[in-house]
Short mmCIF file of C-alpha atoms and ligand atoms in Angstrom, two decimals:
data_model
loop_
_atom_site.label_atom_id
_atom_site.label_comp_id
_atom_site.label_asym_id
_atom_site.label_seq_id
_atom_site.Cartn_x
_atom_site.Cartn_y
_atom_site.Cartn_z
CA MET O 5 -0.03 0.13 -0.13
CA ALA O 6 1.68 3.11 -1.61
CA THR O 7 1.87 5.76 1.71
CA ARG O 8 -0.29 8.34 1.44
CA GLN O 9 -1.10 11.68 2.61
CA MET O 10 -4.79 11.55 4.21
CA GLN O 11 -7.08 14.97 4.42
CA ASN O 12 -10.16 15.21 6.22
CA PHE O 13 -13.40 14.58 5.54
CA ILE O 14 -16.04 17.99 6.10
CA ASN O 15 -19.11 19.07 4.56
CA GLY O 16 -18.95 16.77 1.42
CA THR O 17 -14.87 17.49 0.69
CA TRP O 18 -11.24 16.48 1.49
CA LYS O 19 -9.05 18.84 3.80
CA ALA O 20 -5.97 19.10 5.25
CA ALA O 21 -5.60 20.86 8.86
CA GLN O 22 -5.77 24.61 8.61
CA SER O 23 -3.27 24.49 11.40
CA GLY O 24 -0.92 21.92 8.91
CA ASP O 25 0.13 19.08 12.13
CA ARG O 26 -0.86 16.26 10.75
CA PHE O 27 0.13 12.68 12.49
CA GLU O 28 1.47 9.08 10.88
CA SER O 29 0.09 6.01 11.17
CA ARG O 30 2.08 2.90 11.50
CA ASN O 31 1.90 -1.35 11.03
CA PRO O 32 2.42 -2.53 14.53
CA ALA O 33 3.82 -5.63 12.97
CA HIS O 34 6.52 -3.70 10.88
CA PRO O 35 6.77 0.29 12.01
CA ALA O 36 8.81 0.67 9.68
CA GLU O 37 5.64 0.84 7.34
CA LEU O 38 3.97 4.37 7.41
CA ILE O 39 0.27 3.42 5.95
CA GLY O 40 -0.72 7.46 5.66
CA VAL O 41 -0.18 11.10 7.21
CA PHE O 42 -3.01 12.38 9.38
CA PRO O 43 -4.00 15.85 9.88
CA GLN O 44 -4.86 16.74 13.78
CA SER O 45 -7.13 18.36 13.59
CA GLY O 46 -7.96 21.47 16.38
CA THR O 47 -10.57 24.84 16.23
CA ALA O 48 -10.88 25.23 12.42
CA GLU O 49 -11.95 22.13 11.88
CA ILE O 50 -14.11 21.42 14.99
CA GLU O 51 -16.38 24.82 14.25
CA GLU O 52 -16.92 23.96 10.54
CA ALA O 53 -17.34 20.11 10.77
CA VAL O 54 -19.80 21.34 14.02
CA HIS O 55 -21.54 24.74 11.93
CA SER O 56 -21.97 21.85 8.65
CA ALA O 57 -23.42 19.63 10.50
CA ASN O 58 -25.62 21.96 11.93
CA ARG O 59 -27.08 22.87 8.78
CA ALA O 60 -26.81 20.02 6.70
CA GLN O 61 -29.12 18.88 9.46
CA GLU O 62 -32.99 20.16 8.49
CA SER O 63 -32.12 18.77 4.79
CA TRP O 64 -31.15 15.02 5.01
CA ARG O 65 -33.94 15.14 8.21
CA ALA O 66 -37.14 16.05 5.89
CA LEU O 67 -35.63 13.58 3.23
CA GLY O 68 -37.51 10.99 5.14
CA LEU O 69 -36.91 7.26 6.13
CA VAL O 70 -36.11 5.65 3.07
CA LYS O 71 -34.12 7.52 0.64
CA ARG O 72 -31.87 8.31 3.89
CA ALA O 73 -32.02 4.41 4.51
CA GLU O 74 -31.20 3.83 0.95
CA TYR O 75 -28.01 5.91 0.82
CA LEU O 76 -26.82 2.88 4.26
CA LEU O 77 -27.75 0.37 1.30
CA ARG O 78 -25.23 1.99 -1.10
CA VAL O 79 -22.32 1.68 1.40
CA ALA O 80 -22.76 -1.79 2.36
CA ARG O 81 -22.98 -2.32 -1.64
CA LEU O 82 -19.38 -0.73 -2.04
CA MET O 83 -18.32 -2.63 1.12
CA GLU O 84 -19.13 -5.26 0.11
CA GLU O 85 -16.97 -4.68 -3.64
CA ASP O 86 -14.12 -2.94 -1.20
CA THR O 87 -14.07 -6.12 1.09
CA GLU O 88 -10.61 -7.89 0.97
CA PRO O 89 -9.34 -4.58 -0.12
CA LEU O 90 -10.35 -3.01 3.31
CA ALA O 91 -9.72 -6.40 5.09
CA GLN O 92 -5.52 -5.72 4.26
CA ILE O 93 -5.98 -2.14 5.73
CA ILE O 94 -8.10 -3.08 8.78
CA ALA O 95 -4.97 -5.95 9.75
CA ARG O 96 -2.54 -3.35 8.33
CA GLU O 97 -3.44 -0.66 10.10
CA ALA O 98 -4.78 -2.24 12.99
CA GLY O 99 -2.09 -5.92 13.68
CA LYS O 100 -5.86 -7.79 13.00
CA GLN O 101 -4.70 -11.22 11.28
CA VAL O 102 -6.76 -11.20 8.06
CA ASN O 103 -9.12 -12.89 9.27
CA GLU O 104 -10.43 -11.38 11.87
CA ALA O 105 -10.22 -8.12 9.64
CA ARG O 106 -12.64 -9.50 6.98
CA ALA O 107 -15.10 -10.38 10.07
CA ASP O 108 -15.52 -6.73 11.27
CA VAL O 109 -15.33 -5.57 6.99
CA VAL O 110 -18.63 -8.50 7.24
CA GLU O 111 -20.07 -6.85 10.54
CA ALA O 112 -19.79 -3.29 9.27
CA ILE O 113 -21.37 -4.31 6.54
CA HIS O 114 -24.39 -6.31 8.31
CA THR O 115 -24.71 -3.04 10.39
CA ALA O 116 -25.05 -1.53 7.79
CA GLN O 117 -28.28 -3.63 6.20
CA TYR O 118 -29.53 -3.18 9.17
CA ALA O 119 -29.77 0.05 9.03
CA PHE O 120 -31.47 0.26 6.06
CA ALA O 121 -33.93 -2.13 6.80
CA PHE O 122 -34.41 -0.57 9.62
CA GLY O 123 -35.85 2.32 7.70
CA HIS O 124 -37.76 0.08 5.45
CA LEU O 125 -39.30 -1.45 8.27
CA GLY O 126 -40.23 2.42 8.93
CA GLN O 127 -40.80 0.94 12.84
CA TYR O 128 -40.58 4.95 13.78
CA GLY O 129 -42.95 5.88 16.53
CA ARG O 130 -46.74 4.95 17.59
CA VAL O 131 -50.30 5.84 17.18
CA LEU O 132 -51.80 5.34 20.87
CA GLY O 133 -55.16 5.87 22.15
CA ASP O 134 -56.81 8.86 23.99
CA GLU O 135 -59.14 9.28 26.45
CA VAL O 136 -61.37 11.55 24.18
CA PRO O 137 -62.32 9.85 21.66
CA SER O 138 -62.49 12.99 18.95
CA LYS O 139 -58.42 12.73 20.02
CA ARG O 140 -56.46 11.19 18.60
CA CYS O 141 -52.77 10.71 19.17
CA TYR O 142 -49.33 10.50 18.02
CA GLU O 143 -45.62 9.67 19.19
CA ILE O 144 -43.24 10.97 16.23
CA LEU O 145 -39.33 10.09 16.36
CA GLU O 146 -37.10 13.50 15.92
CA PRO O 147 -33.51 12.77 15.45
CA ARG O 148 -31.46 14.61 18.18
CA GLY O 149 -29.60 16.46 15.60
CA VAL O 150 -25.93 16.37 15.26
CA VAL O 151 -24.23 13.20 16.97
CA VAL O 152 -20.42 12.36 17.78
CA ALA O 153 -19.10 8.92 17.36
CA ILE O 154 -15.06 8.08 19.31
CA THR O 155 -14.41 5.34 17.90
CA PRO O 156 -12.10 2.88 19.55
CA TRP O 157 -8.74 1.20 17.24
CA ASN O 158 -9.89 -2.59 17.81
CA PHE O 159 -12.67 -2.93 15.86
CA PRO O 160 -12.16 0.26 13.13
CA VAL O 161 -15.08 -0.01 10.88
CA ALA O 162 -17.49 -2.74 12.58
CA LEU O 163 -17.32 0.05 15.42
CA PRO O 164 -18.31 3.12 13.68
CA PHE O 165 -21.04 1.63 11.91
CA TRP O 166 -22.03 0.30 15.05
CA LEU O 167 -22.64 3.93 16.18
CA THR O 168 -23.44 5.95 12.65
CA GLY O 169 -25.85 3.54 10.55
CA LEU O 170 -28.60 4.22 12.57
CA SER O 171 -28.13 7.82 13.47
CA LEU O 172 -28.19 8.56 9.41
CA VAL O 173 -31.59 6.72 9.38
CA LEU O 174 -32.99 8.44 12.09
CA GLY O 175 -32.18 11.05 9.90
CA ASN O 176 -29.13 12.58 12.59
CA CYS O 177 -25.72 14.40 10.52
CA VAL O 178 -22.84 12.23 12.53
CA ILE O 179 -19.40 12.94 12.83
CA LEU O 180 -17.42 10.67 13.65
CA LYS O 181 -13.34 10.74 14.93
CA PRO O 182 -11.47 7.43 14.51
CA SER O 183 -9.17 6.72 16.48
CA GLU O 184 -6.00 7.81 15.57
CA TYR O 185 -4.08 4.41 15.19
CA THR O 186 -6.92 3.63 12.82
CA PRO O 187 -7.02 7.11 11.32
CA MET O 188 -6.87 5.15 7.14
CA CYS O 189 -9.67 2.78 8.06
CA GLY O 190 -11.79 5.63 8.58
CA ALA O 191 -10.72 7.71 5.95
CA ARG O 192 -11.74 4.64 3.85
CA ILE O 193 -15.06 4.71 5.88
CA ALA O 194 -15.33 8.57 4.00
CA GLY O 195 -14.71 7.44 0.58
CA TYR O 196 -17.96 5.23 0.57
CA PHE O 197 -20.12 7.61 1.64
CA GLU O 198 -19.15 10.30 -0.62
CA GLN O 199 -19.29 8.07 -3.66
CA ALA O 200 -22.75 7.08 -2.37
CA GLY O 201 -23.02 10.67 -2.66
CA MET O 202 -24.20 11.46 0.99
CA PRO O 203 -25.08 15.11 0.92
CA ALA O 204 -22.45 17.32 1.95
CA GLY O 205 -22.74 18.09 6.09
CA VAL O 206 -24.33 15.14 6.99
CA PHE O 207 -21.55 12.27 7.28
CA GLN O 208 -17.93 14.17 8.13
CA VAL O 209 -14.75 12.33 9.26
CA LEU O 210 -11.79 14.42 11.24
CA HIS O 211 -8.55 12.76 12.49
CA GLY O 212 -6.78 13.61 15.35
CA ALA O 213 -5.91 13.21 19.03
CA GLY O 214 -8.74 12.06 21.71
CA GLU O 215 -7.49 15.12 23.70
CA THR O 216 -7.53 17.39 21.04
CA ALA O 217 -10.11 16.36 17.85
CA GLY O 218 -12.40 14.47 20.69
CA ALA O 219 -12.88 16.17 23.41
CA PRO O 220 -13.90 20.16 21.88
CA LEU O 221 -16.94 17.35 19.98
CA VAL O 222 -18.03 16.58 22.96
CA SER O 223 -18.12 19.64 24.59
CA HIS O 224 -18.84 21.76 21.30
CA PRO O 225 -22.27 23.21 22.08
CA GLY O 226 -23.44 22.95 18.70
CA THR O 227 -23.48 18.57 18.63
CA HIS O 228 -26.47 16.58 20.49
CA VAL O 229 -25.51 13.27 21.17
CA VAL O 230 -21.85 11.79 21.59
CA LEU O 231 -21.77 7.85 21.21
CA PHE O 232 -18.13 6.73 22.76
CA THR O 233 -16.80 3.78 22.38
CA GLY O 234 -13.23 2.80 24.21
CA SER O 235 -11.90 2.47 28.17
CA TYR O 236 -13.38 3.33 31.09
CA GLY O 237 -11.52 6.45 32.78
CA VAL O 238 -11.88 8.55 29.35
CA GLY O 239 -16.01 7.65 28.32
CA LEU O 240 -16.48 8.56 32.62
CA ARG O 241 -14.76 12.75 31.48
CA ILE O 242 -16.98 11.95 28.72
CA LYS O 243 -19.94 11.07 30.51
CA GLN O 244 -19.57 13.99 33.37
CA GLU O 245 -18.54 16.52 29.96
CA VAL O 246 -21.85 15.38 28.84
CA ALA O 247 -23.84 15.96 32.45
CA LYS O 248 -23.23 19.93 31.90
CA HIS O 249 -24.79 20.56 29.02
CA ALA O 250 -29.19 20.22 30.16
CA HIS O 251 -29.25 19.50 25.54
CA LYS O 252 -26.32 16.72 25.61
CA VAL O 253 -27.12 13.09 26.31
CA CYS O 254 -24.24 10.14 25.52
CA THR O 255 -23.72 6.47 25.70
CA ILE O 256 -20.83 4.71 26.64
CA GLU O 257 -18.89 1.80 25.94
CA THR O 258 -16.19 0.19 28.03
CA GLY O 259 -13.94 -2.64 28.64
CA GLY O 260 -14.43 -6.33 30.88
CA LYS O 261 -12.76 -8.25 32.74
CA ASN O 262 -15.04 -11.36 31.11
CA ALA O 263 -15.28 -15.02 32.30
CA VAL O 264 -15.72 -18.43 30.52
CA LEU O 265 -17.04 -20.10 33.49
CA VAL O 266 -16.80 -24.41 33.21
CA MET O 267 -18.39 -26.66 34.49
CA GLU O 268 -17.68 -30.52 35.92
CA ASP O 269 -20.58 -31.67 33.64
CA ALA O 270 -18.24 -29.52 30.87
CA ASN O 271 -17.67 -31.04 27.18
CA LEU O 272 -13.96 -30.66 27.99
CA ASP O 273 -13.03 -29.78 23.90
CA MET O 274 -15.30 -27.31 24.00
CA ALA O 275 -14.80 -25.68 26.87
CA VAL O 276 -10.97 -25.29 25.45
CA THR O 277 -11.91 -23.98 21.97
CA ALA O 278 -14.36 -20.60 23.55
CA SER O 279 -11.70 -20.25 26.56
CA LEU O 280 -8.84 -20.64 23.28
CA LEU O 281 -10.65 -18.05 21.41
CA SER O 282 -11.70 -15.71 24.50
CA ALA O 283 -8.81 -15.11 25.49
CA PHE O 284 -6.45 -15.32 23.09
CA LYS O 285 -8.71 -13.55 20.02
CA THR O 286 -7.22 -10.49 18.47
CA ALA O 287 -4.34 -11.05 21.16
CA GLY O 288 -7.23 -10.45 23.53
CA GLN O 289 -7.50 -6.73 22.75
CA ARG O 290 -10.77 -6.65 22.50
CA CYS O 291 -14.04 -5.48 24.68
CA VAL O 292 -15.69 -9.12 25.53
CA THR O 293 -11.57 -10.40 25.76
CA ALA O 294 -11.44 -13.48 28.92
CA GLY O 295 -9.20 -12.40 31.66
CA ARG O 296 -10.65 -15.28 33.60
CA LEU O 297 -11.46 -18.88 32.61
CA LEU O 298 -13.77 -19.80 36.15
CA VAL O 299 -13.24 -23.82 36.43
CA ASP O 300 -14.86 -26.26 39.21
CA SER O 301 -12.46 -27.60 40.61
CA ARG O 302 -13.46 -31.22 39.48
CA VAL O 303 -12.07 -30.14 36.70
CA VAL O 304 -9.60 -27.72 36.74
CA GLU O 305 -6.72 -29.73 36.20
CA ARG O 306 -7.78 -31.53 32.73
CA PHE O 307 -8.71 -28.70 31.57
CA ARG O 308 -5.75 -26.64 33.02
CA ASP O 309 -3.58 -29.66 31.06
CA ARG O 310 -5.03 -29.12 27.35
CA PHE O 311 -6.11 -25.19 27.99
CA VAL O 312 -2.27 -25.31 28.03
CA GLU O 313 -1.03 -27.66 26.20
CA THR O 314 -3.67 -25.88 23.43
CA ALA O 315 -2.27 -22.59 23.85
CA LYS O 316 1.39 -23.74 24.15
CA ARG O 317 0.32 -24.18 19.92
CA VAL O 318 -1.65 -20.80 18.80
CA ARG O 319 0.70 -19.17 16.51
CA VAL O 320 1.25 -15.18 16.53
CA GLY O 321 2.93 -13.95 13.08
CA ASP O 322 2.26 -12.05 10.94
CA PRO O 323 -1.28 -10.41 10.37
CA LEU O 324 -1.44 -10.94 6.12
CA ASP O 325 -0.98 -14.35 6.85
CA ASP O 326 -4.35 -16.11 6.83
CA LYS O 327 -2.04 -19.69 9.24
CA VAL O 328 -2.33 -17.15 11.89
CA PHE O 329 -4.35 -17.29 14.84
CA TYR O 330 -3.55 -14.00 15.37
CA GLY O 331 -1.71 -10.93 14.99
CA ALA O 332 0.07 -8.15 16.68
CA MET O 333 -0.19 -5.40 19.20
CA ILE O 334 -1.48 -2.63 18.93
CA ASN O 335 1.40 0.19 19.91
CA ARG O 336 4.65 0.06 22.48
CA GLN O 337 2.00 1.27 25.40
CA GLY O 338 -0.50 -1.78 24.45
CA VAL O 339 2.97 -4.17 25.24
CA GLU O 340 3.81 -2.38 27.87
CA LYS O 341 0.54 -3.15 29.59
CA GLY O 342 0.70 -5.95 29.10
CA ARG O 343 4.18 -6.86 29.96
CA ARG O 344 2.86 -4.66 33.33
CA PHE O 345 0.23 -7.27 33.64
CA ASN O 346 2.32 -10.26 33.44
CA GLU O 347 4.85 -8.41 35.43
CA MET O 348 2.05 -8.55 38.32
CA ALA O 349 1.24 -12.28 38.37
CA ARG O 350 4.08 -13.03 39.43
CA THR O 351 4.31 -10.19 42.41
CA GLU O 352 1.06 -10.95 42.85
CA GLY O 353 2.12 -14.68 43.42
CA PHE O 354 0.24 -16.60 41.62
CA GLU O 355 1.77 -19.42 39.49
CA VAL O 356 2.90 -19.23 36.11
CA LEU O 357 1.43 -22.04 33.97
CA LEU O 358 2.76 -20.73 30.18
CA ASP O 359 4.68 -17.44 29.51
CA ARG O 360 5.72 -17.50 25.40
CA ASN O 361 7.56 -14.09 25.82
CA THR O 362 10.82 -15.44 25.96
CA GLU O 363 10.35 -16.78 22.09
CA ALA O 364 11.68 -14.63 19.58
CA PRO O 365 9.18 -12.08 17.63
CA PRO O 366 7.61 -12.10 14.46
CA THR O 367 9.13 -9.06 13.44
CA PRO O 368 12.11 -7.80 15.27
CA ASP O 369 11.00 -3.97 15.97
CA GLY O 370 6.62 -5.36 15.60
CA TYR O 371 4.17 -5.22 18.44
CA TRP O 372 4.25 -8.44 20.54
CA LEU O 373 2.97 -10.38 22.99
CA LYS O 374 2.76 -14.25 23.08
CA PRO O 375 0.48 -16.23 25.79
CA PHE O 376 0.68 -15.53 28.89
CA VAL O 377 -1.48 -18.28 31.90
CA TYR O 378 -1.64 -18.02 35.19
CA ALA O 379 -3.25 -20.05 38.16
CA GLY O 380 -4.79 -19.55 41.26
CA PRO O 381 -7.18 -18.62 43.77
CA TRP O 382 -10.01 -16.42 43.60
CA ARG O 383 -8.90 -12.88 45.35
CA SER O 384 -11.08 -9.85 44.88
CA ASP O 385 -7.86 -7.76 45.89
CA SER O 386 -5.74 -8.79 43.82
CA VAL O 387 -5.65 -6.48 40.58
CA CYS O 388 -4.69 -8.84 36.87
CA LEU O 389 -7.34 -10.90 38.14
CA THR O 390 -9.98 -7.72 38.25
CA GLU O 391 -8.74 -4.94 35.92
CA GLU O 392 -8.80 -5.57 32.41
CA ALA O 393 -5.60 -5.94 31.12
CA PHE O 394 -5.50 -6.08 26.85
CA SER O 395 -3.76 -8.11 26.08
CA PRO O 396 -3.29 -12.01 25.49
CA HIS O 397 -3.10 -12.48 29.57
CA VAL O 398 -5.51 -15.06 30.69
CA ALA O 399 -6.25 -16.36 34.68
CA ILE O 400 -7.17 -19.86 35.66
CA VAL O 401 -9.70 -19.83 38.38
CA PRO O 402 -10.59 -22.76 40.64
CA VAL O 403 -13.85 -22.61 41.96
CA ARG O 404 -16.76 -25.29 43.60
CA GLY O 405 -20.18 -25.22 41.29
CA VAL O 406 -21.91 -22.79 39.66
CA GLU O 407 -22.21 -20.29 42.30
CA GLU O 408 -18.89 -20.07 43.77
CA ALA O 409 -18.85 -19.61 40.03
CA VAL O 410 -21.01 -17.05 39.43
CA THR O 411 -20.28 -14.40 42.08
CA VAL O 412 -16.96 -14.75 40.71
CA TYR O 413 -17.18 -13.45 37.90
CA ASN O 414 -19.68 -10.30 40.32
CA ASP O 415 -16.72 -10.24 41.86
CA THR O 416 -14.99 -7.15 39.89
CA LYS O 417 -16.08 -3.06 38.95
CA TYR O 418 -17.08 -4.42 35.04
CA GLY O 419 -20.09 -6.66 34.10
CA LEU O 420 -19.45 -7.40 30.07
CA SER O 421 -20.00 -10.74 28.92
CA GLY O 422 -19.60 -14.30 29.88
CA ALA O 423 -20.11 -17.87 29.14
CA ILE O 424 -21.05 -20.88 30.80
CA ILE O 425 -19.83 -24.37 28.94
CA THR O 426 -22.45 -26.52 30.60
CA GLU O 427 -24.17 -29.90 29.63
CA ASP O 428 -26.80 -29.28 32.05
CA TYR O 429 -29.04 -26.42 31.19
CA ARG O 430 -30.53 -25.62 35.18
CA LYS O 431 -26.24 -23.95 35.56
CA ALA O 432 -27.13 -22.69 32.37
CA LYS O 433 -29.67 -20.80 33.27
CA TYR O 434 -28.49 -20.09 36.74
CA ALA O 435 -25.42 -18.75 34.87
CA GLU O 436 -28.19 -16.33 32.65
CA GLU O 437 -29.90 -15.38 35.33
CA HIS O 438 -26.99 -14.37 38.10
CA MET O 439 -24.13 -13.38 35.83
CA GLN O 440 -23.86 -8.95 35.96
CA CYS O 441 -23.22 -8.79 32.50
CA GLY O 442 -24.97 -7.24 28.35
CA ILE O 443 -23.64 -10.41 26.73
CA PHE O 444 -24.23 -14.17 27.78
CA TYR O 445 -23.46 -17.31 26.31
CA TRP O 446 -24.03 -21.04 26.68
CA ASN O 447 -21.06 -23.68 25.28
CA LEU O 448 -19.53 -20.64 23.24
CA PRO O 449 -16.69 -18.35 23.29
CA CYS O 450 -17.68 -15.04 25.44
CA ILE O 451 -16.87 -12.87 22.84
CA GLY O 452 -18.50 -11.71 19.26
CA ALA O 453 -20.92 -9.93 17.92
CA GLY O 454 -24.73 -10.38 16.69
CA VAL O 455 -25.81 -6.54 14.49
CA ARG O 456 -29.17 -7.76 15.29
CA LEU O 457 -28.87 -7.48 19.54
CA PRO O 458 -28.09 -5.77 22.19
CA PHE O 459 -24.33 -4.74 22.58
CA GLY O 460 -22.96 -3.45 26.23
CA GLY O 461 -22.65 -4.37 29.39
CA VAL O 462 -23.84 -3.00 33.29
CA LYS O 463 -21.65 -1.53 35.91
CA GLN O 464 -18.66 0.02 35.00
CA SER O 465 -18.31 -1.21 31.61
CA GLY O 466 -20.69 1.39 30.49
CA ASN O 467 -24.56 2.34 30.14
CA LEU O 468 -27.50 2.04 28.17
CA ILE O 469 -26.19 -0.57 25.50
CA PRO O 470 -26.87 1.78 22.53
CA SER O 471 -26.78 -0.41 19.76
CA ALA O 472 -29.76 -1.72 17.33
CA ALA O 473 -33.05 -1.15 17.93
CA GLY O 474 -31.65 -0.27 21.54
CA LEU O 475 -30.43 3.06 20.55
CA ILE O 476 -33.35 4.37 19.56
CA PRO O 477 -34.53 6.22 22.38
CA VAL O 478 -30.49 7.88 22.41
CA LEU O 479 -30.61 9.45 18.61
CA THR O 480 -34.41 10.75 18.52
CA HIS O 481 -36.81 12.29 21.55
CA PRO O 482 -39.85 10.82 21.38
CA LYS O 483 -42.36 13.63 20.08
CA ALA O 484 -46.23 13.79 21.57
CA VAL O 485 -48.43 15.01 19.38
CA THR O 486 -52.63 15.36 19.45
CA TYR O 487 -55.34 16.51 16.94
CA ASN O 488 -58.13 17.44 17.34
CA LEU O 489 -60.44 16.44 15.10
CA ASP O 490 -64.36 17.98 16.58
CA THR O 491 -65.35 21.80 16.60
CA THR O 492 -65.08 22.43 20.33
CA ILE O 493 -62.64 21.63 22.86
CA VAL O 494 -62.98 18.92 25.03
CA MET O 495 -59.90 18.51 27.71
CA ALA O 496 -58.44 15.80 28.63
CA GLN O 497 -59.20 14.26 32.56
CA GLY O 498 -62.10 16.39 32.98
CA LEU O 499 -60.34 19.43 32.94
CA SER O 500 -62.74 22.19 31.80
CA ALA O 501 -62.40 23.68 28.78
CA GLU O 502 -65.31 26.90 29.94
CA ILE O 503 -64.26 30.45 29.96
CA LYS O 504 -65.82 31.84 32.62
P1 LIG D 621 -9.69 5.19 24.51
O1 LIG D 621 -8.28 4.79 25.18
O2 LIG D 621 -10.48 5.20 25.42
O3 LIG D 621 -9.52 5.67 23.48
C1 LIG D 621 -11.57 5.44 22.34
C2 LIG D 621 -11.30 6.49 21.59
O4 LIG D 621 -11.91 8.32 22.54
C3 LIG D 621 -10.12 7.53 20.44
O5 LIG D 621 -11.06 7.42 19.17
C4 LIG D 621 -9.67 8.61 21.77
O6 LIG D 621 -9.12 9.42 20.66
C5 LIG D 621 -10.75 9.13 21.43
N1 LIG D 621 -10.08 9.85 23.27
C6 LIG D 621 -9.43 9.50 23.95
N2 LIG D 621 -9.48 10.87 24.41
C7 LIG D 621 -10.23 11.66 24.60
C8 LIG D 621 -11.25 12.78 25.00
N3 LIG D 621 -11.14 13.09 26.39
N4 LIG D 621 -12.01 12.99 24.74
C9 LIG D 621 -12.60 12.48 23.62
N5 LIG D 621 -12.31 11.17 23.04
C10 LIG D 621 -10.71 10.57 23.46
O7 LIG D 621 -9.60 3.58 24.01
P2 LIG D 621 -8.23 2.61 22.50
O8 LIG D 621 -7.83 2.72 23.78
O9 LIG D 621 -8.51 3.26 21.52
O10 LIG D 621 -9.65 0.94 22.50
C11 LIG D 621 -9.34 0.02 23.78
C12 LIG D 621 -10.34 -0.02 25.08
O11 LIG D 621 -11.67 0.06 24.42
C13 LIG D 621 -10.51 -1.25 25.46
O12 LIG D 621 -10.68 -0.38 26.93
C14 LIG D 621 -11.71 -1.97 25.40
O13 LIG D 621 -12.91 -2.46 26.47
C15 LIG D 621 -12.70 -0.70 25.19
N6 LIG D 621 -13.73 -1.05 23.72
C16 LIG D 621 -14.88 -1.54 24.21
C17 LIG D 621 -16.17 -1.70 23.25
C18 LIG D 621 -17.45 -2.22 23.85
O14 LIG D 621 -18.48 -1.81 23.58
N7 LIG D 621 -17.45 -2.20 24.91
C19 LIG D 621 -15.48 -2.13 22.69
C20 LIG D 621 -14.45 -2.44 21.87
C21 LIG D 621 -13.22 -2.02 22.64
P3 LIG D 621 -7.56 8.60 20.24
O15 LIG D 621 -7.38 6.58 20.39
O16 LIG D 621 -7.01 9.09 18.93
O17 LIG D 621 -6.28 9.37 21.61
#
């Protein structure tokens, strides 16, 4: 891929930052490879984008649901034709193994198709009865206005579509601030909207760092909804800032310390496969990554031998190689954080079962972490057992029975996803009912996302579960409309209409 000088997509045109400041995107597997150079957006770009979005909003709203939805179908088709080149960009820029990168694109396509279909279903508001027969009551949904979508690097194509697809179909304009680690993916998305003929100002992409490009969009009085996906610390700050503005709403989707529960009666082959996928896909850099395997003590020895043996064989390497299981870490900070967690497992006194980080890295200059597996009893004061490592770092914790497994599952401040592996439907039902999480799986890994299902967490994993149809109350406000079909005024609740 040739190095390219890239620009923002503002008001339907490609523009550099007025300051001339720029930043680089590099391949985390081969940092010498420059992916592109991008504008570091500042006040001038933010003002122009917010102004353009507000100017475009009324005509976009007036276009109507079906016509707005058609743009999303066009974008989905453009992405379908571009699946392989786009997957290669994701693999190069985010370090995601290419099969995972393709899945990222397919998820984005499905999300755009979902948004299109939603527009055609026209499930938009309600007709309500009224106590006065001469009145007709409706609830219509009005777009809130300008949506700011701030996304992380780890699903650099799918996540922008989760946040923007329905936003647009429901009549809002969107300003996307992609992660500074995956700006080429953001630029490619802008390209599809441009090719689809999206009216100027309706969908815009502003590149730059969170502090200088993201934060001012959050606090700008001309933006109305903030949809954030990323780390808890940043999400909390965004929520606090949004609280200062009466007209603004926000959703935050943040991290987790997820787990797979392996019961005494589990199919152990399935348990090992589900646990490996949950712990190590995307090098453990998924919000739904399992950092904990809570295994019934009656099978823990058998499970851990098989898990460790399989983890020894997991292939880590060039993200473009279809034969590797996972690719690179996103950057040096990600590697350092993972190493700190691995070290912490030792200093906190856990037994290290596998540390493959003494092996030669796939490339000398890339950002790599190999599987790290440790074991020990549950301790809620342990940082490595309770905090998000965001790396291939997983603990095997013995538990006795489903009740103790669920108690341990709930003993962190997060509540995103969890899975149970069991042949006993009663145990599955108990876990489904008692696990404090937003996403629950039975006999599956705890990773994955269905575009029509809610996706999100409770506690410090986020608020409002803002996905699929769950986004509607965030993106629209209901307007109560009442028509009088009579020639006189009759008030509800027996209120007198007589002028005395
Ligand atoms: P991050 O550092 O929180 O960044 C997320 C986004 O926020 C980036 O675009 C970032 O910009 C921007 N940002 C940073 N500081 C900001 C500020 N003060 N104001 C406004 N925006 C700001 O997260 P990440 O490292 O990219 O992603 C990893 C985290 O995301 C993990 O915790 C993971 O669990 C979570 N995640 C959650 C979900 C979910 O659905 N629950 C899904 C995926 C990931 P820059 O990066 O350009 O600075």
